[in-house]
């Protein structure tokens, strides 16, 4: 690990089952404040399953240990984790019709910060963050993810990241489906969060995000496991050579 | 109850058969059950004109002759015991009930909703009237200046008899259905409103402005006439639970929107869960008129209510926007009717229902376009939200379109309060309860935003109470 400080997030020997199927088969991660990790891996390898299970998705069964700043949060509910500073940017954000972005965020901010922010102050903060992300202020009045384009949804996830100011954030393919301008804006948001000591794990398929966000650590994820860990150069190598050259530990008989 | 007679046999010799002279005495002795004696006594007690007395008696015969509806929740309907019901309660008698008799859960809800003491007593039937003279006074002056009539139906009949006679039961005849017949026989209270030509009533008229009125009568009868080019918004009910030891409520509401007039009728009702709420609401919209029913139903054991609009004049427009919340053990059988009788008329029906626990919501709707009513447009949208595995919803949309040049849109959606939505909101720090409430409030938002501010706030609070401690 490049940082020696106590990690803001760590998980040990995490296994995840969906129904009877083991999708994540033993994952260890440790992320320090301000550190950015990238997880890259083929479709269906279990990246989102890992991310959702770490956040506490009730449909998944998780075994292993999850810690936030040294505190064991393994069995906590998603909202308890969120209130302890954990955040997940969804690969597929969910629409909640009838609930405006502003009212949703106000409730979320109050829940996470543990105190109600006065309307005026909240509004100012929200509009400032929206401006950072080059979002039309009209989005504040729109219904949460309802009829949003793919790119708009991803931007909204980053807006939530900036408003909720977690200690640790998992970003599941937040770069997918973005045009080049949006990608830059999203990358700036990620960098801004990292500069405020947020530890981050970015799940991504593309090197192009990594042109704007420089990860400290890159993990290759295949068939439910991290099969290789390296520096930023590993991402470039994956871009060039794909995943075939990395055999999964199962076929290689252990890494 | 008397043995059923055929509707066709119904005669007019009621005065001879049932005339007697001491209605006060009568109610002292036999308060329960339904008979011509009861009807006679009600009418005499109110000192009604002869024609109204005849009307009531005839209606009772129709009620007795008509079978129970064979559709809807026939099981629940069959459980109504008409002999156990008190059909008329004098205002003074309402005070017979004491605060102690009001069930705990109702009192708790009053607390949570922050209903003022005086209003609580009124709502729970402990006090006969809710004094709001101060509010009403200024409203009344303004209305009088404009020539607007706003009275309870009984006073309306006394003070404007010719007027009432001209319009009463013209939209909903006694024989329309079994429960409109019942209401016609024993009605009491309700509102009578007349808005003169081209007058716009700027503040919403609310039933509770009226003093000395039996606002929440069991068998309310409301008639609103908006004359040409006029405009009025009427609000009935409130979000506080209406407790009554009487289990049957059956209102009739008639609206007449003349050429170019506009009527919006907003209802929010939250009956206690022992009550059958069987209501007939119908409007007639003439040329270029607009009628909107905004109808929110919570509570009750069984609600059957299908606000209707008969579009009789060209380019008339009708809308029904409704929500129903069926909690455990409750059945909300609600819907709408739009009948297009003239060309280029338009209608829009939006129905939202929430079923929670063993709650059951039914949408029952009818859109009819008569031959010759060309160029009509109609859209029907039903959204049902289910909370929990046992929740149930059914949709019965009927379309009878006898004309080719008509645009019909119909959309029905059923969604479950989903794990993915919950997970998303909870990952942002909201507790399970908060997340559920947010989803439900979002679901009814299109309805809530049509309500005046204070009602919107109250409704949201009420939904919060209904959602509390919801499992699955
Ligand atoms: N609810 C579910 N029920 C059954 N199988 C599931 C469920 N969710 C995920 N899976 C399966 O688990 C495996 C891992 O899926 P996951 O979404 O975690 O992959 P991923 O690595 O995020 O893929 P992608 O790169 O395409 O996003 C897949 O085979 C998927 O079909
Ligand atoms: Mg994924």
mmCIF file of C-alpha atoms in Angstrom, chain B residues 244-401:
data_model
loop_
_atom_site.group_PDB
_atom_site.id
_atom_site.type_symbol
_atom_site.label_atom_id
_atom_site.label_comp_id
_atom_site.label_asym_id
_atom_site.label_seq_id
_atom_site.Cartn_x
_atom_site.Cartn_y
_atom_site.Cartn_z
ATOM 1 C CA UNK B 244 -68.537 7.461 13.665
ATOM 2 C CA UNK B 245 -70.220 4.625 15.445
ATOM 3 C CA UNK B 246 -72.459 4.411 12.427
ATOM 4 C CA UNK B 247 -71.062 2.132 9.852
ATOM 5 C CA UNK B 248 -72.745 3.286 6.658
ATOM 6 C CA UNK B 249 -72.075 6.501 4.812
ATOM 7 C CA UNK B 250 -73.715 7.037 1.513
ATOM 8 C CA UNK B 251 -73.491 10.467 -0.059
ATOM 9 C CA UNK B 252 -74.811 11.823 -3.314
ATOM 10 C CA UNK B 253 -73.051 14.691 -5.035
ATOM 11 C CA UNK B 254 -74.409 16.382 -8.126
ATOM 12 C CA UNK B 255 -72.536 18.987 -10.128
ATOM 13 C CA UNK B 256 -73.866 21.062 -12.976
ATOM 14 C CA UNK B 257 -71.400 23.089 -14.987
ATOM 15 C CA UNK B 258 -73.199 25.243 -17.487
ATOM 16 C CA UNK B 259 -71.707 26.682 -20.643
ATOM 17 C CA UNK B 260 -68.094 27.712 -20.102
ATOM 18 C CA UNK B 261 -68.248 27.104 -16.357
ATOM 19 C CA UNK B 262 -65.562 25.441 -14.323
ATOM 20 C CA UNK B 263 -65.997 23.285 -11.250
ATOM 21 C CA UNK B 264 -63.321 21.577 -9.285
ATOM 22 C CA UNK B 265 -64.477 19.305 -6.489
ATOM 23 C CA UNK B 266 -61.760 18.153 -4.118
ATOM 24 C CA UNK B 267 -62.358 15.432 -1.585
ATOM 25 C CA UNK B 268 -60.046 14.021 0.984
ATOM 26 C CA UNK B 269 -61.634 11.525 3.222
ATOM 27 C CA UNK B 270 -60.188 9.362 5.909
ATOM 28 C CA UNK B 271 -62.909 7.242 7.422
ATOM 29 C CA UNK B 272 -62.329 5.069 10.417
ATOM 30 C CA UNK B 273 -62.000 1.469 9.325
ATOM 31 C CA UNK B 274 -65.437 0.262 10.389
ATOM 32 C CA UNK B 275 -67.184 2.320 7.764
ATOM 33 C CA UNK B 276 -68.787 1.493 4.453
ATOM 34 C CA UNK B 277 -68.376 4.486 2.234
ATOM 35 C CA UNK B 278 -70.659 4.116 -0.766
ATOM 36 C CA UNK B 279 -70.883 7.335 -2.680
ATOM 37 C CA UNK B 280 -72.444 8.442 -5.936
ATOM 38 C CA UNK B 281 -70.850 11.458 -7.561
ATOM 39 C CA UNK B 282 -71.760 12.741 -10.951
ATOM 40 C CA UNK B 283 -71.306 15.905 -12.938
ATOM 41 C CA UNK B 284 -72.822 17.282 -16.101
ATOM 42 C CA UNK B 285 -70.601 19.469 -18.213
ATOM 43 C CA UNK B 286 -72.198 21.615 -20.875
ATOM 44 C CA UNK B 287 -70.555 23.374 -23.815
ATOM 45 C CA UNK B 288 -66.947 24.396 -23.092
ATOM 46 C CA UNK B 289 -67.365 23.606 -19.432
ATOM 47 C CA UNK B 290 -64.676 21.960 -17.348
ATOM 48 C CA UNK B 291 -65.298 19.645 -14.417
ATOM 49 C CA UNK B 292 -62.555 18.166 -12.292
ATOM 50 C CA UNK B 293 -62.954 15.616 -9.543
ATOM 51 C CA UNK B 294 -59.938 15.427 -7.271
ATOM 52 C CA UNK B 295 -60.658 12.544 -5.000
ATOM 53 C CA UNK B 296 -58.574 11.092 -2.211
ATOM 54 C CA UNK B 297 -59.782 8.071 -0.282
ATOM 55 C CA UNK B 298 -58.186 6.729 2.835
ATOM 56 C CA UNK B 299 -59.540 4.539 5.541
ATOM 57 C CA UNK B 300 -63.004 2.936 5.616
ATOM 58 C CA UNK B 301 -63.709 -0.753 5.442
ATOM 59 C CA UNK B 302 -65.087 -0.617 1.938
ATOM 60 C CA UNK B 303 -65.234 2.397 -0.314
ATOM 61 C CA UNK B 304 -67.127 2.241 -3.575
ATOM 62 C CA UNK B 305 -66.912 5.483 -5.440
ATOM 63 C CA UNK B 306 -66.687 6.283 -9.136
ATOM 64 C CA UNK B 307 -66.929 10.017 -9.805
ATOM 65 C CA UNK B 308 -68.579 10.485 -13.175
ATOM 66 C CA UNK B 309 -68.687 13.213 -15.751
ATOM 67 C CA UNK B 310 -71.300 13.400 -18.457
ATOM 68 C CA UNK B 311 -69.912 15.553 -21.220
ATOM 69 C CA UNK B 312 -73.078 16.880 -22.775
ATOM 70 C CA UNK B 313 -71.918 20.035 -24.509
ATOM 71 C CA UNK B 314 -69.382 20.380 -27.283
ATOM 72 C CA UNK B 315 -65.756 20.789 -26.209
ATOM 73 C CA UNK B 316 -66.564 20.069 -22.599
ATOM 74 C CA UNK B 317 -63.661 18.652 -20.640
ATOM 75 C CA UNK B 318 -63.675 16.349 -17.656
ATOM 76 C CA UNK B 319 -60.939 15.120 -15.374
ATOM 77 C CA UNK B 320 -60.848 12.661 -12.553
ATOM 78 C CA UNK B 321 -57.708 12.487 -10.490
ATOM 79 C CA UNK B 322 -57.865 10.072 -7.623
ATOM 80 C CA UNK B 323 -55.792 8.249 -5.086
ATOM 81 C CA UNK B 324 -56.829 5.445 -2.832
ATOM 82 C CA UNK B 325 -54.917 4.008 0.064
ATOM 83 C CA UNK B 326 -56.028 0.549 1.120
ATOM 84 C CA UNK B 327 -54.502 -0.430 4.419
ATOM 85 C CA UNK B 328 -54.726 -3.881 5.958
ATOM 86 C CA UNK B 329 -58.269 -5.268 5.834
ATOM 87 C CA UNK B 330 -59.560 -2.432 3.703
ATOM 88 C CA UNK B 331 -60.953 -2.461 0.208
ATOM 89 C CA UNK B 332 -60.890 0.644 -1.930
ATOM 90 C CA UNK B 333 -63.051 0.020 -4.943
ATOM 91 C CA UNK B 334 -62.776 3.296 -6.770
ATOM 92 C CA UNK B 335 -62.605 4.574 -10.270
ATOM 93 C CA UNK B 336 -64.172 7.008 -12.663
ATOM 94 C CA UNK B 337 -66.659 7.372 -15.466
ATOM 95 C CA UNK B 338 -66.468 9.636 -18.474
ATOM 96 C CA UNK B 339 -69.413 9.649 -20.826
ATOM 97 C CA UNK B 340 -68.892 11.533 -24.062
ATOM 98 C CA UNK B 341 -72.244 12.599 -25.420
ATOM 99 C CA UNK B 342 -71.153 15.541 -27.576
ATOM 100 C CA UNK B 343 -68.484 16.020 -30.242
ATOM 101 C CA UNK B 344 -64.974 17.195 -29.428
ATOM 102 C CA UNK B 345 -65.292 16.510 -25.753
ATOM 103 C CA UNK B 346 -62.227 15.382 -23.853
ATOM 104 C CA UNK B 347 -61.596 13.467 -20.680
ATOM 105 C CA UNK B 348 -58.666 12.429 -18.611
ATOM 106 C CA UNK B 349 -58.710 9.881 -15.836
ATOM 107 C CA UNK B 350 -55.731 9.351 -13.570
ATOM 108 C CA UNK B 351 -56.125 6.827 -10.837
ATOM 109 C CA UNK B 352 -53.472 5.928 -8.312
ATOM 110 C CA UNK B 353 -53.824 3.328 -5.647
ATOM 111 C CA UNK B 354 -51.692 1.974 -2.875
ATOM 112 C CA UNK B 355 -52.388 -1.374 -1.282
ATOM 113 C CA UNK B 356 -50.566 -2.225 1.880
ATOM 114 C CA UNK B 357 -50.559 -5.418 3.884
ATOM 115 C CA UNK B 358 -53.808 -7.215 3.127
ATOM 116 C CA UNK B 359 -55.249 -4.033 1.635
ATOM 117 C CA UNK B 360 -56.987 -4.276 -1.671
ATOM 118 C CA UNK B 361 -57.453 -1.588 -4.302
ATOM 119 C CA UNK B 362 -59.683 -1.947 -7.315
ATOM 120 C CA UNK B 363 -59.859 0.411 -10.233
ATOM 121 C CA UNK B 364 -63.213 0.268 -11.949
ATOM 122 C CA UNK B 365 -63.687 2.648 -14.794
ATOM 123 C CA UNK B 366 -65.944 3.319 -17.716
ATOM 124 C CA UNK B 367 -65.315 5.468 -20.744
ATOM 125 C CA UNK B 368 -68.208 5.734 -23.125
ATOM 126 C CA UNK B 369 -68.390 7.564 -26.413
ATOM 127 C CA UNK B 370 -71.787 7.848 -28.001
ATOM 128 C CA UNK B 371 -72.286 7.505 -31.730
ATOM 129 C CA UNK B 372 -72.012 10.944 -33.251
ATOM 130 C CA UNK B 373 -69.661 12.256 -30.592
ATOM 131 C CA UNK B 374 -66.845 12.675 -33.079
ATOM 132 C CA UNK B 375 -63.433 14.115 -32.371
ATOM 133 C CA UNK B 376 -63.404 13.052 -28.746
ATOM 134 C CA UNK B 377 -60.250 12.362 -26.837
ATOM 135 C CA UNK B 378 -59.886 10.343 -23.717
ATOM 136 C CA UNK B 379 -56.980 9.071 -21.713
ATOM 137 C CA UNK B 380 -57.024 6.703 -18.790
ATOM 138 C CA UNK B 381 -54.041 5.998 -16.619
ATOM 139 C CA UNK B 382 -54.069 3.653 -13.657
ATOM 140 C CA UNK B 383 -51.082 3.178 -11.417
ATOM 141 C CA UNK B 384 -51.115 0.725 -8.593
ATOM 142 C CA UNK B 385 -48.444 0.393 -5.972
ATOM 143 C CA UNK B 386 -48.271 -2.750 -3.888
ATOM 144 C CA UNK B 387 -46.594 -2.870 -0.513
ATOM 145 C CA UNK B 388 -46.035 -6.349 0.783
ATOM 146 C CA UNK B 389 -46.695 -9.779 -0.636
ATOM 147 C CA UNK B 390 -50.354 -9.951 0.420
ATOM 148 C CA UNK B 391 -51.372 -6.624 -1.116
ATOM 149 C CA UNK B 392 -53.765 -6.846 -3.990
ATOM 150 C CA UNK B 393 -54.934 -4.728 -6.881
ATOM 151 C CA UNK B 394 -57.357 -5.287 -9.752
ATOM 152 C CA UNK B 395 -58.191 -3.181 -12.742
ATOM 153 C CA UNK B 396 -61.490 -3.238 -14.608
ATOM 154 C CA UNK B 397 -61.350 -0.615 -17.321
ATOM 155 C CA UNK B 398 -64.376 -0.691 -19.588
ATOM 156 C CA UNK B 399 -64.427 1.159 -22.888
ATOM 157 C CA UNK B 400 -67.563 1.491 -24.954
ATOM 158 C CA UNK B 401 -66.630 3.462 -28.009
#
